[in-house]
Amino acid sequence: DSGVTQTPKHLITATGQRVTLRCSPRSGDLSVYWYQQSLDQGLQFLIQYYNGEERAKGNILERFSAQQFPDLHSELNLSSLELGDSALYFCASSPTVAGELFFGEGSRLTVL
Amino acid sequence: GENVEQHPSTLSVQEGDSAVIKCTYSDSASNYFPWYKQELGKRPQLIIDIRSNVGEKKDQRIAVTLNKTAKHFSLHITETQPEDSAVYFCAAKFDSGAGSYQLTFGKGTKLSVIP
């Protein structure tokens, strides 16, 4: 157990819908990262937050947004969903902006 | 931004043989290179990492080497066992500006150890 909690574990929805994925980092970790892993693909960096502030953006679509709340949990919002958004979404946390990443178990999103 | 190339994409070895996975990176300022192992259906987990002030690091059957001049680093697994079968990701840390850093991952190597 990495100490990073992600919910839901599985989510099935339809095209055009909107979903929210939730992440609670390890106790004391200030940095939260979101990664997307499509079938047989690597880990695509989406966005990073540090202590409530956005710190870095990767290949995140405009339909996607995220935030980190004062209690340090983070949410990734995916809207106007398309079939290609089906993937495993990982949240990771680290104690600093450049430390070891501890991954959650992921949220598997299926868009039908 | 940073680009990390990883080879091979798949690797099959006989149990007991060695496995080598290689990565190259583009940002010469990168100074932290972790390796993650992802078993089927599970989360990636850090197995070993190396910083730019050393050229090699070992942990039991796993070793990582770094050549900063050539901008490449490699993972070596000796005496492979069936439980080593997984997808391995290399990564490089690079400066994304404004004092922030991010890890860029390679596309992964699926290692199969044949009993």
Tab-separated table of C-alpha atoms in Angstrom:
chain	number	residue	atom	x	y	z
A	1	ASP	CA	0.000	0.000	0.000
A	2	SER	CA	1.550	3.281	-1.162
A	3	GLY	CA	-0.651	5.451	1.043
A	4	VAL	CA	-2.138	7.209	-1.999
A	5	THR	CA	-5.876	6.663	-2.328
A	6	GLN	CA	-7.793	7.027	-5.558
A	7	THR	CA	-11.527	6.802	-6.119
A	8	PRO	CA	-13.362	5.428	-7.914
A	9	LYS	CA	-11.363	2.352	-8.928
A	10	HIS	CA	-13.565	1.745	-11.936
A	11	LEU	CA	-15.894	4.040	-13.837
A	12	ILE	CA	-17.978	3.389	-16.920
A	13	THR	CA	-19.682	6.281	-18.629
A	14	ALA	CA	-20.883	7.467	-22.005
A	15	THR	CA	-19.436	9.844	-24.541
A	16	GLY	CA	-20.164	13.476	-23.840
A	17	GLN	CA	-20.390	12.947	-20.089
A	18	ARG	CA	-18.280	14.451	-17.322
A	19	VAL	CA	-16.516	12.597	-14.504
A	20	THR	CA	-14.424	13.514	-11.495
A	21	LEU	CA	-11.568	11.408	-10.222
A	22	ARG	CA	-10.381	11.899	-6.687
A	23	CYS	CA	-6.973	11.464	-5.093
A	24	SER	CA	-5.797	11.642	-1.503
A	25	PRO	CA	-2.008	11.857	-1.258
A	26	ARG	CA	0.178	10.235	1.361
A	27	SER	CA	0.093	11.970	4.692
A	28	GLY	CA	2.502	14.888	4.583
A	29	ASP	CA	3.062	14.862	0.815
A	30	LEU	CA	2.519	18.265	-0.716
A	31	SER	CA	2.935	17.385	-4.397
A	32	VAL	CA	0.279	15.618	-6.438
A	33	TYR	CA	0.725	14.451	-10.006
A	34	TRP	CA	-1.792	13.060	-12.489
A	35	TYR	CA	-0.795	10.624	-15.212
A	36	GLN	CA	-2.797	8.951	-17.975
A	37	GLN	CA	-1.982	5.412	-19.090
A	38	SER	CA	-3.753	4.177	-22.192
A	39	LEU	CA	-3.677	0.552	-23.336
A	40	ASP	CA	-0.092	-0.531	-23.993
A	41	GLN	CA	1.061	3.040	-23.550
A	42	GLY	CA	3.418	4.642	-21.132
A	43	LEU	CA	2.644	7.133	-18.432
A	44	GLN	CA	1.620	10.449	-19.924
A	45	PHE	CA	2.061	13.350	-17.523
A	46	LEU	CA	-1.033	15.522	-17.241
A	47	ILE	CA	-0.569	18.025	-14.440
A	48	GLN	CA	1.175	18.662	-11.129
A	49	TYR	CA	0.131	20.556	-8.011
A	50	TYR	CA	2.214	21.586	-5.045
A	51	ASN	CA	0.544	22.742	-1.847
A	52	GLY	CA	-2.554	23.882	-3.684
A	53	GLU	CA	-0.851	25.582	-6.605
A	54	GLU	CA	-0.519	24.323	-10.147
A	55	ARG	CA	3.181	23.783	-10.838
A	56	ALA	CA	3.482	22.061	-14.182
A	57	LYS	CA	1.300	21.070	-17.093
A	58	GLY	CA	1.899	18.270	-19.512
A	59	ASN	CA	-0.220	17.001	-22.351
A	60	ILE	CA	-3.507	17.787	-20.667
A	61	LEU	CA	-6.471	18.448	-22.927
A	62	GLU	CA	-8.532	21.601	-22.509
A	63	ARG	CA	-11.514	19.353	-21.684
A	64	PHE	CA	-9.614	18.211	-18.599
A	65	SER	CA	-8.997	20.267	-15.493
A	66	ALA	CA	-7.706	19.633	-12.007
A	67	GLN	CA	-7.297	21.270	-8.660
A	68	GLN	CA	-5.727	20.628	-5.286
A	69	PHE	CA	-7.708	21.591	-2.227
A	70	PRO	CA	-6.482	23.025	1.109
A	71	ASP	CA	-6.530	19.548	2.649
A	72	LEU	CA	-4.175	18.537	-0.223
A	73	HIS	CA	-6.525	16.083	-1.898
A	74	SER	CA	-6.851	16.567	-5.623
A	75	GLU	CA	-9.542	16.085	-8.223
A	76	LEU	CA	-9.203	15.550	-11.948
A	77	ASN	CA	-12.238	16.590	-13.958
A	78	LEU	CA	-12.771	15.105	-17.404
A	79	SER	CA	-15.548	16.592	-19.525
A	80	SER	CA	-17.093	16.039	-22.955
A	81	LEU	CA	-15.691	12.549	-22.792
A	82	GLU	CA	-14.613	10.760	-25.934
A	83	LEU	CA	-13.916	7.090	-26.592
A	84	GLY	CA	-10.204	7.856	-26.665
A	85	ASP	CA	-10.297	9.090	-23.092
A	86	SER	CA	-10.693	5.508	-21.910
A	87	ALA	CA	-7.576	4.859	-19.872
A	88	LEU	CA	-6.123	4.228	-16.451
A	89	TYR	CA	-5.613	7.490	-14.599
A	90	PHE	CA	-2.961	7.464	-11.918
A	91	CYS	CA	-2.423	9.924	-9.169
A	92	ALA	CA	0.953	10.083	-7.487
A	93	SER	CA	2.265	12.084	-4.599
A	94	SER	CA	5.693	13.046	-3.326
A	95	PRO	CA	6.943	14.971	-0.322
A	96	THR	CA	8.675	17.556	-2.509
A	97	VAL	CA	8.343	18.799	-6.059
A	98	ALA	CA	11.136	16.534	-7.203
A	99	GLY	CA	11.038	13.484	-4.962
A	100	GLU	CA	10.122	9.836	-5.440
A	101	LEU	CA	6.607	9.369	-6.749
A	102	PHE	CA	4.219	7.131	-4.856
A	103	PHE	CA	1.416	5.989	-7.108
A	104	GLY	CA	-2.143	5.184	-6.225
A	105	GLU	CA	-3.895	2.107	-7.590
A	106	GLY	CA	-5.411	4.119	-10.411
A	107	SER	CA	-8.902	4.851	-11.660
A	108	ARG	CA	-9.896	2.890	-14.738
A	109	LEU	CA	-12.192	4.951	-16.937
A	110	THR	CA	-14.170	3.318	-19.713
A	111	VAL	CA	-16.069	5.562	-22.114
A	112	LEU	CA	-18.710	3.786	-24.177
B	1	GLY	CA	10.254	19.543	-22.973
B	2	GLU	CA	12.124	16.443	-21.976
B	3	ASN	CA	12.026	13.386	-24.186
B	4	VAL	CA	12.847	9.912	-22.915
B	5	GLU	CA	13.354	7.031	-25.325
B	6	GLN	CA	13.271	3.468	-23.981
B	7	HIS	CA	14.363	0.241	-25.689
B	8	PRO	CA	13.426	-2.477	-26.219
B	9	SER	CA	9.653	-2.330	-25.978
B	10	THR	CA	9.492	-6.059	-25.275
B	11	LEU	CA	12.123	-8.419	-23.918
B	12	SER	CA	11.985	-12.156	-23.306
B	13	VAL	CA	14.718	-13.930	-21.365
B	14	GLN	CA	15.204	-17.369	-19.916
B	15	GLU	CA	15.037	-17.668	-16.170
B	16	GLY	CA	18.492	-17.099	-14.733
B	17	ASP	CA	19.697	-14.954	-17.624
B	18	SER	CA	20.308	-11.219	-17.441
B	19	ALA	CA	18.072	-8.480	-18.816
B	20	VAL	CA	19.143	-5.025	-19.903
B	21	ILE	CA	16.856	-2.094	-20.656
B	22	LYS	CA	18.228	1.142	-22.063
B	23	CYS	CA	16.973	4.722	-22.012
B	24	THR	CA	18.151	7.976	-23.475
B	25	TYR	CA	17.074	11.455	-22.464
B	26	SER	CA	17.253	14.830	-24.128
B	27	ASP	CA	17.678	17.407	-21.360
B	28	SER	CA	21.314	17.550	-20.286
B	29	ALA	CA	20.227	19.286	-17.068
B	30	SER	CA	18.301	16.211	-15.890
B	31	ASN	CA	19.812	14.893	-12.676
B	32	TYR	CA	17.484	12.214	-11.342
B	33	PHE	CA	16.671	8.938	-13.082
B	34	PRO	CA	14.286	6.481	-11.432
B	35	TRP	CA	13.073	3.108	-12.651
B	36	TYR	CA	9.556	1.895	-11.944
B	37	LYS	CA	8.151	-1.616	-12.163
B	38	GLN	CA	4.505	-2.149	-12.996
B	39	GLU	CA	3.059	-5.611	-12.585
B	40	LEU	CA	-0.065	-6.479	-14.526
B	41	GLY	CA	-3.046	-4.525	-13.245
B	42	LYS	CA	-1.066	-2.812	-10.513
B	43	ARG	CA	0.456	0.564	-9.827
B	44	PRO	CA	4.006	1.508	-10.808
B	45	GLN	CA	6.495	1.143	-7.969
B	46	LEU	CA	9.980	2.551	-7.674
B	47	ILE	CA	12.637	-0.172	-7.766
B	48	ILE	CA	15.833	1.820	-8.032
B	49	ASP	CA	16.988	5.321	-8.882
B	50	ILE	CA	20.232	7.112	-9.606
B	51	ARG	CA	21.323	10.705	-9.374
B	52	SER	CA	23.724	12.400	-11.709
B	53	ASN	CA	26.594	12.515	-9.241
B	54	VAL	CA	27.108	8.747	-9.463
B	55	GLY	CA	27.706	6.443	-12.384
B	56	GLU	CA	26.329	3.182	-11.016
B	57	LYS	CA	24.088	1.939	-8.253
B	58	LYS	CA	23.291	-1.617	-7.201
B	59	ASP	CA	20.581	-3.199	-5.117
B	60	GLN	CA	20.859	-6.989	-4.962
B	61	ARG	CA	20.066	-8.287	-8.471
B	62	ILE	CA	19.262	-4.865	-9.866
B	63	ALA	CA	21.731	-2.241	-11.033
B	64	VAL	CA	21.467	1.026	-12.890
B	65	THR	CA	24.236	2.754	-14.814
B	66	LEU	CA	24.321	6.350	-15.989
B	67	ASN	CA	26.401	7.957	-18.721
B	68	LYS	CA	25.771	11.685	-18.503
B	69	THR	CA	27.987	12.502	-21.460
B	70	ALA	CA	25.993	10.249	-23.745
B	71	LYS	CA	22.732	11.031	-21.933
B	72	HIS	CA	21.744	7.442	-21.445
B	73	PHE	CA	21.070	5.156	-18.522
B	74	SER	CA	20.383	1.460	-18.261
B	75	LEU	CA	18.710	-1.042	-15.969
B	76	HIS	CA	20.408	-4.395	-15.452
B	77	ILE	CA	18.637	-7.342	-13.853
B	78	THR	CA	20.772	-10.403	-13.173
B	79	GLU	CA	19.644	-13.961	-12.413
B	80	THR	CA	16.142	-13.166	-13.595
B	81	GLN	CA	13.200	-14.888	-11.956
B	82	PRO	CA	9.592	-15.328	-13.134
B	83	GLU	CA	8.454	-12.695	-10.634
B	84	ASP	CA	10.589	-10.147	-12.495
B	85	SER	CA	8.066	-10.332	-15.340
B	86	ALA	CA	6.457	-6.901	-15.554
B	87	VAL	CA	6.580	-3.625	-17.443
B	88	TYR	CA	9.550	-1.468	-16.527
B	89	PHE	CA	9.548	2.305	-17.008
B	90	CYS	CA	12.528	4.577	-16.955
B	91	ALA	CA	12.108	8.259	-16.200
B	92	ALA	CA	14.097	11.466	-16.127
B	93	LYS	CA	13.482	14.525	-14.018
B	94	PHE	CA	13.610	17.821	-15.793
B	95	ASP	CA	13.034	21.429	-14.918
B	96	SER	CA	9.606	22.536	-16.133
B	97	GLY	CA	10.213	26.152	-15.158
B	98	ALA	CA	9.348	28.413	-12.223
B	99	GLY	CA	11.192	26.143	-9.837
B	100	SER	CA	9.078	23.137	-10.749
B	101	TYR	CA	10.223	19.734	-11.884
B	102	GLN	CA	8.453	16.834	-13.468
B	103	LEU	CA	9.227	13.247	-14.315
B	104	THR	CA	9.011	12.224	-17.948
B	105	PHE	CA	8.609	8.506	-18.474
B	106	GLY	CA	9.735	6.259	-21.273
B	107	LYS	CA	7.106	4.133	-23.011
B	108	GLY	CA	7.994	1.043	-21.041
B	109	THR	CA	9.573	-2.365	-21.606
B	110	LYS	CA	7.513	-5.499	-21.147
B	111	LEU	CA	9.866	-8.085	-19.664
B	112	SER	CA	8.889	-11.738	-19.781
B	113	VAL	CA	10.999	-14.252	-17.885
B	114	ILE	CA	10.480	-17.744	-19.236
B	115	PRO	CA	10.765	-20.517	-16.619
